[in-house]
Short mmCIF file of C-alpha atoms in Angstrom, two decimals:
data_model
loop_
_atom_site.label_atom_id
_atom_site.label_comp_id
_atom_site.label_asym_id
_atom_site.label_seq_id
_atom_site.Cartn_x
_atom_site.Cartn_y
_atom_site.Cartn_z
CA MET A 1 111.40 56.57 132.77
CA GLY A 2 106.95 56.81 132.21
CA ASP A 3 106.17 57.72 135.49
CA LYS A 4 108.70 60.29 135.18
CA GLN A 5 107.63 62.23 132.15
CA ALA A 6 103.90 61.66 133.23
CA ARG A 7 105.09 63.62 136.77
CA LEU A 8 106.36 65.67 134.73
CA ALA A 9 103.49 66.33 132.52
CA ASP A 10 101.58 66.37 134.54
CA ASN A 11 103.43 69.30 136.63
CA ARG A 12 102.92 71.60 133.09
CA ASP A 13 99.31 71.28 133.84
CA LEU A 14 98.15 74.00 135.86
CA THR A 15 94.88 73.13 135.72
CA THR A 16 94.81 70.08 138.26
CA GLY A 17 96.55 69.67 141.85
CA SER A 18 97.38 71.61 144.29
CA ILE A 19 97.48 76.00 143.33
CA ALA A 20 99.83 76.42 145.60
CA ARG A 21 102.30 73.90 144.97
CA LYS A 22 102.00 74.33 140.91
CA LEU A 23 102.70 78.02 141.45
CA LEU A 24 105.54 77.21 143.08
CA ILE A 25 106.74 74.70 140.58
CA PHE A 26 106.41 76.78 137.50
CA ALA A 27 107.92 80.43 139.28
CA TRP A 28 110.80 79.42 141.06
CA PRO A 29 112.96 78.38 137.73
CA ILE A 30 111.14 81.55 136.14
CA LEU A 31 112.61 83.60 139.49
CA LEU A 32 116.62 81.93 139.24
CA GLY A 33 116.11 81.86 135.48
CA ASN A 34 115.14 86.05 135.81
CA ILE A 35 118.20 85.78 138.25
CA PHE A 36 119.99 85.50 135.48
CA THR A 37 118.83 86.75 133.01
CA GLN A 38 119.62 90.48 135.38
CA LEU A 39 123.54 88.52 136.40
CA TYR A 40 123.71 89.02 132.38
CA ASN A 41 122.39 92.46 131.97
CA VAL A 42 124.81 93.28 135.07
CA ALA A 43 128.13 91.73 133.88
CA ASP A 44 128.02 94.62 130.78
CA ALA A 45 127.81 97.02 133.42
CA ILE A 46 130.31 96.07 136.00
CA VAL A 47 132.61 94.94 133.80
CA VAL A 48 132.60 98.39 131.52
CA GLY A 49 132.38 100.55 134.63
CA ARG A 50 135.09 98.86 136.57
CA TYR A 51 137.28 98.10 133.54
CA VAL A 52 136.78 101.39 131.22
CA GLY A 53 135.22 103.52 133.25
CA PRO A 54 131.77 105.87 134.07
CA GLU A 55 131.85 106.92 130.69
CA ALA A 56 131.77 103.95 129.16
CA LEU A 57 128.90 102.54 131.60
CA ALA A 58 126.86 105.83 131.35
CA ALA A 59 127.68 105.17 127.60
CA VAL A 60 125.95 101.03 127.73
CA GLY A 61 123.18 102.48 129.45
CA CYS A 62 121.91 105.53 127.94
CA VAL A 63 121.10 102.81 124.49
CA GLY A 64 118.36 100.90 126.57
CA SER A 65 114.89 103.56 125.63
CA ILE A 66 116.16 102.93 122.24
CA ASN A 67 116.61 98.80 122.49
CA MET A 68 112.74 98.70 124.17
CA ILE A 69 111.72 100.52 121.16
CA VAL A 70 112.15 98.01 118.51
CA HIS A 71 111.88 94.99 121.59
CA SER A 72 109.00 95.89 122.42
CA VAL A 73 107.17 93.79 119.55
CA LEU A 74 109.05 91.34 120.61
CA ILE A 75 107.15 91.50 123.64
CA GLY A 76 104.30 92.53 122.25
CA LEU A 77 104.51 89.27 119.72
CA GLY A 78 105.76 86.68 122.72
CA ASN A 79 103.08 88.36 125.41
CA GLY A 80 100.38 87.02 122.12
CA VAL A 81 102.00 83.64 121.58
CA GLY A 82 101.70 82.88 125.11
CA VAL A 83 97.90 83.70 126.40
CA VAL A 84 97.28 82.15 122.92
CA THR A 85 99.03 79.02 123.74
CA SER A 86 98.60 78.96 127.43
CA GLN A 87 94.57 78.78 126.18
CA PHE A 88 94.89 75.66 123.57
CA PHE A 89 97.32 74.00 125.91
CA GLY A 90 94.29 74.35 129.57
CA ALA A 91 91.38 73.24 126.45
CA LYS A 92 94.28 70.37 125.42
CA LYS A 93 93.70 71.09 121.73
CA SER A 94 96.26 70.34 119.99
CA GLU A 95 96.31 71.38 116.35
CA GLU A 96 95.61 74.56 117.31
CA LEU A 97 98.50 74.52 119.50
CA SER A 98 100.28 72.98 116.89
CA LYS A 99 99.30 76.31 114.04
CA THR A 100 100.08 78.72 117.15
CA VAL A 101 104.05 77.23 116.99
CA ASN A 102 104.29 77.18 113.24
CA THR A 103 102.50 80.36 112.93
CA THR A 104 105.16 81.81 115.57
CA PHE A 105 108.56 80.70 113.66
CA VAL A 106 107.41 82.01 110.24
CA LEU A 107 106.71 85.22 112.10
CA CYS A 108 110.08 85.50 113.40
CA LEU A 109 111.71 84.65 110.16
CA ILE A 110 110.14 87.65 108.44
CA LEU A 111 109.85 90.45 111.68
CA GLY A 112 113.37 89.72 112.63
CA PRO A 113 115.44 90.81 109.48
CA ILE A 114 112.99 93.77 108.96
CA LEU A 115 113.61 95.00 112.81
CA THR A 116 117.50 95.20 112.42
CA VAL A 117 117.73 96.94 109.85
CA VAL A 118 115.06 99.93 110.80
CA GLY A 119 117.58 99.67 114.45
CA LEU A 120 120.29 99.89 112.04
CA LEU A 121 119.08 102.84 110.50
CA VAL A 122 117.54 104.57 113.30
CA GLY A 123 119.84 104.13 116.51
CA GLY A 124 122.15 106.93 115.87
CA PRO A 125 120.06 109.77 114.76
CA MET A 126 117.60 108.63 118.08
CA LEU A 127 121.15 109.28 119.68
CA SER A 128 121.27 112.92 118.25
CA LEU A 129 117.72 113.81 119.19
CA LEU A 130 118.04 112.98 123.00
CA GLY A 131 121.03 115.32 123.24
CA THR A 132 123.09 112.20 123.91
CA PRO A 133 126.26 113.85 126.12
CA LEU A 134 129.01 114.03 123.24
CA ASN A 135 132.22 112.16 125.53
CA ILE A 136 129.83 109.02 125.18
CA ILE A 137 127.93 109.23 122.04
CA GLU A 138 130.47 107.39 119.65
CA ASP A 139 130.33 104.52 122.27
CA ALA A 140 126.95 104.29 122.41
CA HIS A 141 126.73 104.50 118.61
CA LEU A 142 129.39 101.39 118.41
CA TYR A 143 127.22 99.83 121.32
CA LEU A 144 124.12 100.18 119.83
CA ASN A 145 124.67 98.78 116.55
CA ILE A 146 126.41 95.47 117.65
CA THR A 147 123.25 94.19 119.72
CA PHE A 148 120.85 95.21 116.98
CA LEU A 149 122.99 92.24 115.01
CA GLY A 150 121.40 89.97 118.09
CA LEU A 151 117.72 91.20 116.96
CA MET A 152 117.06 87.67 115.54
CA GLY A 153 118.51 85.58 118.45
CA MET A 154 116.93 87.27 120.90
CA MET A 155 113.60 87.37 119.29
CA ALA A 156 113.86 83.53 118.96
CA TYR A 157 114.78 83.37 122.26
CA HIS A 158 111.49 85.81 123.88
CA ILE A 159 109.06 83.88 121.64
CA GLY A 160 111.09 80.10 122.63
CA SER A 161 110.79 80.92 125.77
CA PHE A 162 106.97 81.88 125.79
CA ILE A 163 105.74 78.96 124.16
CA LEU A 164 108.23 76.54 126.63
CA ARG A 165 106.37 78.21 129.70
CA SER A 166 103.04 78.56 128.31
CA VAL A 167 102.56 75.16 128.56
CA GLY A 168 103.90 74.69 131.72
CA ASP A 169 107.66 74.22 130.98
CA SER A 170 109.86 77.08 133.07
CA LYS A 171 112.66 75.23 133.48
CA PHE A 172 114.15 74.53 130.50
CA PRO A 173 114.11 78.66 129.70
CA MET A 174 115.82 78.24 133.34
CA TYR A 175 118.63 76.20 132.29
CA THR A 176 119.31 78.13 129.20
CA LEU A 177 119.47 81.26 130.61
CA ILE A 178 121.92 80.02 133.57
CA ALA A 179 124.18 79.07 130.79
CA SER A 180 123.98 81.97 128.31
CA SER A 181 124.73 84.49 131.60
CA VAL A 182 127.65 82.33 132.21
CA ILE A 183 129.20 82.38 128.70
CA ASN A 184 128.30 86.27 128.60
CA ILE A 185 130.58 86.97 132.03
CA VAL A 186 133.31 84.60 130.89
CA LEU A 187 132.97 86.62 127.40
CA ASN A 188 132.41 89.93 129.13
CA VAL A 189 135.63 89.12 130.66
CA MET A 190 137.61 87.46 128.21
CA PHE A 191 136.88 90.23 125.21
CA VAL A 192 136.95 93.65 127.66
CA VAL A 193 139.54 92.63 130.19
CA SER A 194 141.76 90.71 128.17
CA PHE A 195 141.43 91.57 124.48
CA ASN A 196 140.16 95.45 125.67
CA MET A 197 137.78 96.00 123.36
CA GLY A 198 135.61 98.52 125.69
CA VAL A 199 131.68 98.40 124.82
CA ALA A 200 132.30 96.50 121.33
CA GLY A 201 133.71 93.66 123.87
CA VAL A 202 130.32 93.78 125.94
CA ALA A 203 127.76 93.87 123.17
CA TRP A 204 129.49 90.96 120.92
CA ALA A 205 129.38 89.17 124.27
CA THR A 206 125.81 89.52 124.68
CA ILE A 207 124.43 89.12 121.07
CA ILE A 208 126.94 85.06 121.21
CA ALA A 209 125.40 84.62 124.19
CA GLN A 210 121.70 85.55 122.73
CA TYR A 211 122.18 82.97 119.76
CA LEU A 212 123.41 79.71 121.39
CA VAL A 213 119.98 80.59 123.99
CA ALA A 214 117.61 80.73 120.84
CA VAL A 215 118.62 77.60 119.08
CA ALA A 216 118.26 75.83 122.21
CA ASN A 217 115.09 77.04 122.45
CA VAL A 218 113.79 75.98 119.44
CA ILE A 219 115.56 72.90 119.50
CA ARG A 220 113.43 72.05 123.19
CA ILE A 221 110.83 72.74 121.09
CA LEU A 222 110.98 70.10 118.64
CA GLN A 223 112.31 67.85 120.99
CA LEU A 224 108.81 67.91 123.45
CA LYS A 225 106.52 67.84 120.23
CA ILE A 226 104.48 70.85 120.92
CA ALA A 227 104.02 71.42 117.15
CA GLU A 228 104.29 69.03 114.33
CA VAL A 229 106.75 71.33 112.20
CA ASN A 230 107.03 70.43 108.32
CA ARG A 231 106.96 71.75 105.25
CA LYS A 232 102.92 71.02 105.29
CA ASN A 233 102.18 73.47 109.06
CA PHE A 234 105.52 75.55 108.32
CA LYS A 235 103.57 78.32 107.64
CA ALA A 236 101.87 81.61 109.11
CA HIS A 237 98.13 80.52 109.39
CA ARG A 238 95.57 83.73 109.67
CA ASP A 239 93.21 81.86 112.46
CA ILE A 240 96.05 82.28 114.83
CA ILE A 241 97.45 85.98 113.12
CA ALA A 242 94.17 87.22 114.40
CA PRO A 243 94.47 86.20 118.40
CA VAL A 244 97.80 86.95 118.54
CA VAL A 245 97.58 90.08 116.97
CA LYS A 246 94.44 90.45 118.94
CA ILE A 247 96.47 90.05 122.19
CA GLY A 248 100.46 91.19 121.18
CA LEU A 249 99.41 94.29 119.33
CA PRO A 250 98.41 96.77 122.42
CA THR A 251 100.59 94.72 124.57
CA GLY A 252 103.76 95.73 121.99
CA VAL A 253 102.11 99.25 121.39
CA GLN A 254 102.65 99.40 125.40
CA PHE A 255 106.22 98.36 125.71
CA MET A 256 106.71 101.20 122.72
CA LEU A 257 104.70 104.39 124.10
CA THR A 258 106.75 103.71 127.04
CA SER A 259 109.48 102.94 125.55
CA LEU A 260 108.89 106.84 123.62
CA GLY A 261 107.81 108.15 127.27
CA MET A 262 111.74 107.04 128.60
CA LEU A 263 113.10 108.38 124.99
CA VAL A 264 112.03 111.76 126.48
CA LEU A 265 113.70 110.86 130.36
CA GLN A 266 116.23 109.77 128.90
CA SER A 267 117.39 113.20 127.46
CA PHE A 268 115.77 114.90 130.98
CA ASN A 269 118.86 112.83 132.60
CA ASN A 270 120.97 113.79 129.99
CA SER A 271 120.27 117.29 130.72
CA PHE A 272 121.92 116.27 134.26
CA GLY A 273 125.59 115.15 132.63
CA SER A 274 127.23 111.39 132.00
CA ASN A 275 127.20 110.94 135.89
CA MET A 276 123.45 110.70 136.24
CA VAL A 277 123.33 108.94 132.74
CA ALA A 278 125.86 106.34 135.07
CA THR A 279 123.40 106.31 138.13
CA VAL A 280 120.44 105.85 135.98
CA THR A 281 121.80 102.38 134.22
CA VAL A 282 123.12 101.70 138.00
CA MET A 283 120.07 101.96 139.22
CA GLN A 284 118.16 99.94 136.41
CA LYS A 285 120.43 97.45 136.96
CA LEU A 286 119.12 96.77 140.36
CA ASP A 287 115.39 97.17 139.73
CA GLY A 288 115.77 94.43 137.89
CA PHE A 289 117.24 92.68 140.64
CA ALA A 290 114.50 94.08 143.07
CA ASN A 291 111.55 93.34 140.50
CA MET A 292 112.96 89.93 139.62
CA PRO A 293 109.94 88.37 142.58
CA ALA A 294 107.25 90.13 140.89
CA MET A 295 108.58 89.41 136.92
CA ALA A 296 108.37 85.88 137.64
CA LEU A 297 104.83 86.62 139.20
CA SER A 298 103.62 88.03 136.86
CA THR A 299 104.63 85.44 133.83
CA ALA A 300 103.45 82.50 136.90
CA ALA A 301 99.81 84.52 136.36
CA ALA A 302 99.40 85.02 133.30
CA THR A 303 100.22 80.92 132.30
CA PHE A 304 98.17 79.85 135.03
CA VAL A 305 95.15 82.48 134.19
CA GLY A 306 95.42 81.56 130.78
CA GLN A 307 95.12 77.99 130.98
CA ASN A 308 92.87 77.52 133.83
CA ILE A 309 90.74 79.98 131.92
CA GLY A 310 91.24 77.66 128.51
CA ALA A 311 89.50 74.64 131.37
CA ASN A 312 86.75 76.82 132.44
CA LYS A 313 88.36 77.09 135.98
CA MET A 314 87.20 80.33 136.88
CA ASP A 315 87.10 79.24 140.76
CA ARG A 316 91.09 78.26 140.19
CA VAL A 317 92.44 81.32 138.75
CA LYS A 318 90.36 83.41 141.55
CA THR A 319 92.30 81.55 144.50
CA GLY A 320 95.17 81.17 142.83
CA VAL A 321 95.19 85.07 141.95
CA ARG A 322 95.07 85.55 145.78
CA TYR A 323 97.86 83.82 146.64
CA ILE A 324 100.13 85.66 143.77
CA MET A 325 99.06 89.06 145.33
CA ILE A 326 99.51 87.82 149.18
CA VAL A 327 103.03 86.91 148.19
CA ASN A 328 103.55 89.79 145.98
CA ILE A 329 103.02 92.79 148.64
CA VAL A 330 104.92 90.96 151.28
CA VAL A 331 107.96 90.45 149.15
CA GLY A 332 107.77 93.87 147.75
CA VAL A 333 108.03 94.92 151.40
CA ALA A 334 110.84 93.11 152.01
CA VAL A 335 112.65 94.29 148.61
CA GLY A 336 113.10 97.70 149.45
CA ALA A 337 113.50 96.82 153.31
CA VAL A 338 116.93 95.36 152.30
CA MET A 339 117.49 98.19 149.43
CA LEU A 340 117.59 100.51 152.15
CA ALA A 341 119.60 98.50 154.49
CA PHE A 342 122.64 98.21 151.57
CA GLY A 343 121.85 100.58 149.18
CA ARG A 344 125.20 101.98 149.06
CA GLY A 345 127.14 98.28 149.62
CA LEU A 346 125.01 97.32 146.54
CA LEU A 347 126.01 101.03 143.86
CA GLY A 348 129.51 100.54 145.39
CA LEU A 349 129.86 97.25 143.15
CA PHE A 350 128.97 99.07 139.88
CA THR A 351 131.31 102.03 140.36
CA ASP A 352 134.10 103.99 142.70
CA SER A 353 132.27 107.21 142.34
CA GLU A 354 131.61 109.08 144.99
CA GLU A 355 128.98 111.44 143.22
CA VAL A 356 127.40 108.41 141.14
CA ILE A 357 126.71 106.17 144.58
CA THR A 358 125.56 109.83 145.88
CA MET A 359 123.23 110.07 143.58
CA GLY A 360 122.17 106.42 143.50
CA LEU A 361 121.66 106.59 147.15
CA ALA A 362 118.90 109.21 146.86
CA ALA A 363 117.59 107.47 144.15
CA VAL A 364 117.38 104.43 146.26
CA ALA A 365 116.24 106.91 149.49
CA VAL A 366 112.38 107.08 147.05
CA ILE A 367 112.29 103.77 144.68
CA SER A 368 112.45 101.72 147.43
CA PHE A 369 109.28 102.34 148.96
CA THR A 370 107.91 100.76 145.27
CA TYR A 371 108.66 97.74 144.59
CA TRP A 372 105.99 96.08 146.50
CA ALA A 373 102.89 98.80 144.84
CA ASN A 374 105.25 97.03 141.55
CA GLY A 375 104.87 93.68 142.29
CA VAL A 376 100.98 94.15 142.71
CA GLN A 377 100.98 95.56 139.15
CA GLN A 378 102.76 93.87 137.60
CA SER A 379 101.03 90.61 138.93
CA ALA A 380 97.62 91.92 138.09
CA THR A 381 98.58 92.83 134.28
CA GLY A 382 99.68 89.45 134.09
CA ILE A 383 96.45 87.91 135.41
CA ILE A 384 94.19 90.24 132.34
CA ARG A 385 96.95 89.43 129.86
CA GLY A 386 96.26 85.64 130.09
CA ALA A 387 92.51 85.92 130.87
CA GLY A 388 93.68 87.71 127.05
CA ALA A 389 92.77 91.04 127.99
CA ALA A 390 95.45 93.07 126.18
CA VAL A 391 93.53 96.64 125.23
CA VAL A 392 93.20 98.09 128.73
CA PRO A 393 96.57 97.31 130.47
CA MET A 394 97.88 98.97 127.53
CA ILE A 395 95.85 102.53 128.01
CA ILE A 396 96.84 102.38 131.18
CA MET A 397 100.33 102.16 130.97
CA PHE A 398 100.30 104.99 128.24
CA ILE A 399 98.47 106.67 130.26
CA THR A 400 101.23 106.61 133.19
CA THR A 401 104.14 107.24 130.65
CA VAL A 402 101.95 110.41 130.23
CA ILE A 403 100.96 111.73 133.25
CA ARG A 404 105.17 111.11 134.63
CA LEU A 405 106.76 113.17 131.94
CA PRO A 406 105.02 116.77 132.93
CA ILE A 407 105.74 115.51 136.79
CA ALA A 408 109.09 114.34 135.80
CA TYR A 409 109.18 118.09 134.31
CA PHE A 410 108.11 120.65 136.63
CA LEU A 411 110.01 118.15 139.81
CA ALA A 412 113.02 117.52 138.09
CA ILE A 413 113.84 120.20 135.36
CA VAL A 414 112.22 122.94 136.13
CA PRO A 415 114.28 123.34 139.43
CA GLY A 416 117.21 122.02 138.57
CA ARG A 417 116.67 118.96 140.79
CA TYR A 418 117.83 115.48 139.70
CA THR A 419 115.57 113.62 142.53
CA GLY A 420 112.57 114.80 140.93
CA ILE A 421 113.26 112.50 138.24
CA PHE A 422 112.85 109.71 140.68
CA TRP A 423 109.81 111.09 142.46
CA SER A 424 107.84 110.93 139.22
CA MET A 425 108.73 107.54 139.24
CA PHE A 426 107.06 106.69 143.03
CA ILE A 427 103.98 108.51 141.99
CA ALA A 428 103.44 106.60 138.11
CA ILE A 429 104.03 103.60 139.94
CA TYR A 430 101.69 103.93 142.50
CA PHE A 431 98.76 105.64 139.85
CA GLY A 432 99.86 102.67 137.70
CA MET A 433 98.62 99.71 140.16
CA ILE A 434 95.48 101.71 141.11
CA ALA A 435 94.73 101.75 138.44
CA THR A 436 95.20 98.08 137.54
CA MET A 437 94.00 96.90 140.49
CA GLY A 438 90.38 99.05 139.70
CA TYR A 439 90.16 97.68 135.86
CA TYR A 440 90.95 93.58 137.30
CA PHE A 441 88.50 93.92 140.33
CA SER A 442 85.75 95.29 137.86
CA GLY A 443 85.83 91.80 136.47
CA ARG A 444 85.68 93.11 132.70
CA TRP A 445 88.44 90.95 131.16
CA LYS A 446 86.96 87.51 132.76
CA ASN A 447 85.56 87.08 129.03
CA LYS A 448 87.85 87.75 127.18
CA GLY A 449 89.83 83.97 126.50
CA VAL A 450 90.96 82.86 123.43
CA VAL A 451 88.80 79.74 124.15
CA LYS A 452 85.23 80.68 124.88
CA HIS A 453 82.87 78.38 127.02
CA ASN A 454 78.75 78.63 127.24
CA ASN A 455 79.76 80.41 131.00
CA ALA A 456 82.83 81.96 130.78
CA ALA A 457 81.02 85.57 131.27
CA ASP A 458 79.84 84.24 134.93
CA ALA A 459 81.52 81.75 136.23
CA GLU A 460 82.78 83.01 139.32
#
């Protein structure tokens, strides 16, 4: 048992050993977990699309941009905690690591109920403001309200996963995701097919699975003794809140601004009718699968860079980044080719509506050429955030969103061609990649770490 524990501890430490091997060991559970996360989301779409109808599919899909505004806070907090935790772990600062975990738990208990109330209050008015088609707005509001009740579970899961991955444990979040996905799928079929609960059924299945995963992650953190959680330490430490907010706030704002932009785009989609909304819903699910390798590598990059900057090993950072970028390009091109070759069959999994499938194929023909670029941008962003530099990625994402809106308006709304929505996405992704890589090559992100070293600015 002692040898096994030592081996597991060594695998969690990304500052030593073979870089390619450590990245592979760390990244594959994240990728597998992402697959089951997407199955988790896709199950909702397939069940309602097949057993309720295309209007129910559109209702479930059209709330995503509203949900993301509230979830932006969770994503920002999780990124801030993850970066701070990984750097303290790499620097072997156990006291600061413990304070970070305790502070995070307290913040979750405070923010969770607040976000739930805010979501319940603004959901309905936002759907009306966006011009949601009348034939789906009632179901959309019902689905939205139920999922907001699961925000505490969503928060605890996200934060717990960031903490575990930041100390090198990427397998346990994978196990809990697999379990929750299976539970979600079983409950989806039970609630919708057997009990005929409609969109409410998939919403309840989702939040039940989320709470179960959240509890499991918290238990795992306590078992690993990452932090000493007791009455004395269980408080928000001011010296921890500052770096978490400094890193997490720009990330949260970035996702919030993106979500606000997506709200405008959702209103554009709504103007083309419920079939367009259903098409975008299906494409978002397929994109989720297509972008999973990039997401896994981005998470691995952030933890790898965070730990090694904490340990002051910039040469190791440089080598690891090279591996990550090459893999992203190769995988992104391959994924795009698969989407082009099997697009009709993949779209047909969600619906038998020929109009939705035709519109989806138009999207595939454009978006399939963006996956490698999106992968490069995501990994570069993960690297930069892992170093503690979160402001510039926020600015780039804001500019990208601002650029996409007028492009979508003039390419889609003005001429009345729905394909303009997809071309605006194409242009925005390439702009974001070029801007992010420009900042990466500038090297200005290298001295932004929480753990300071005398030679951090010129270590390379």
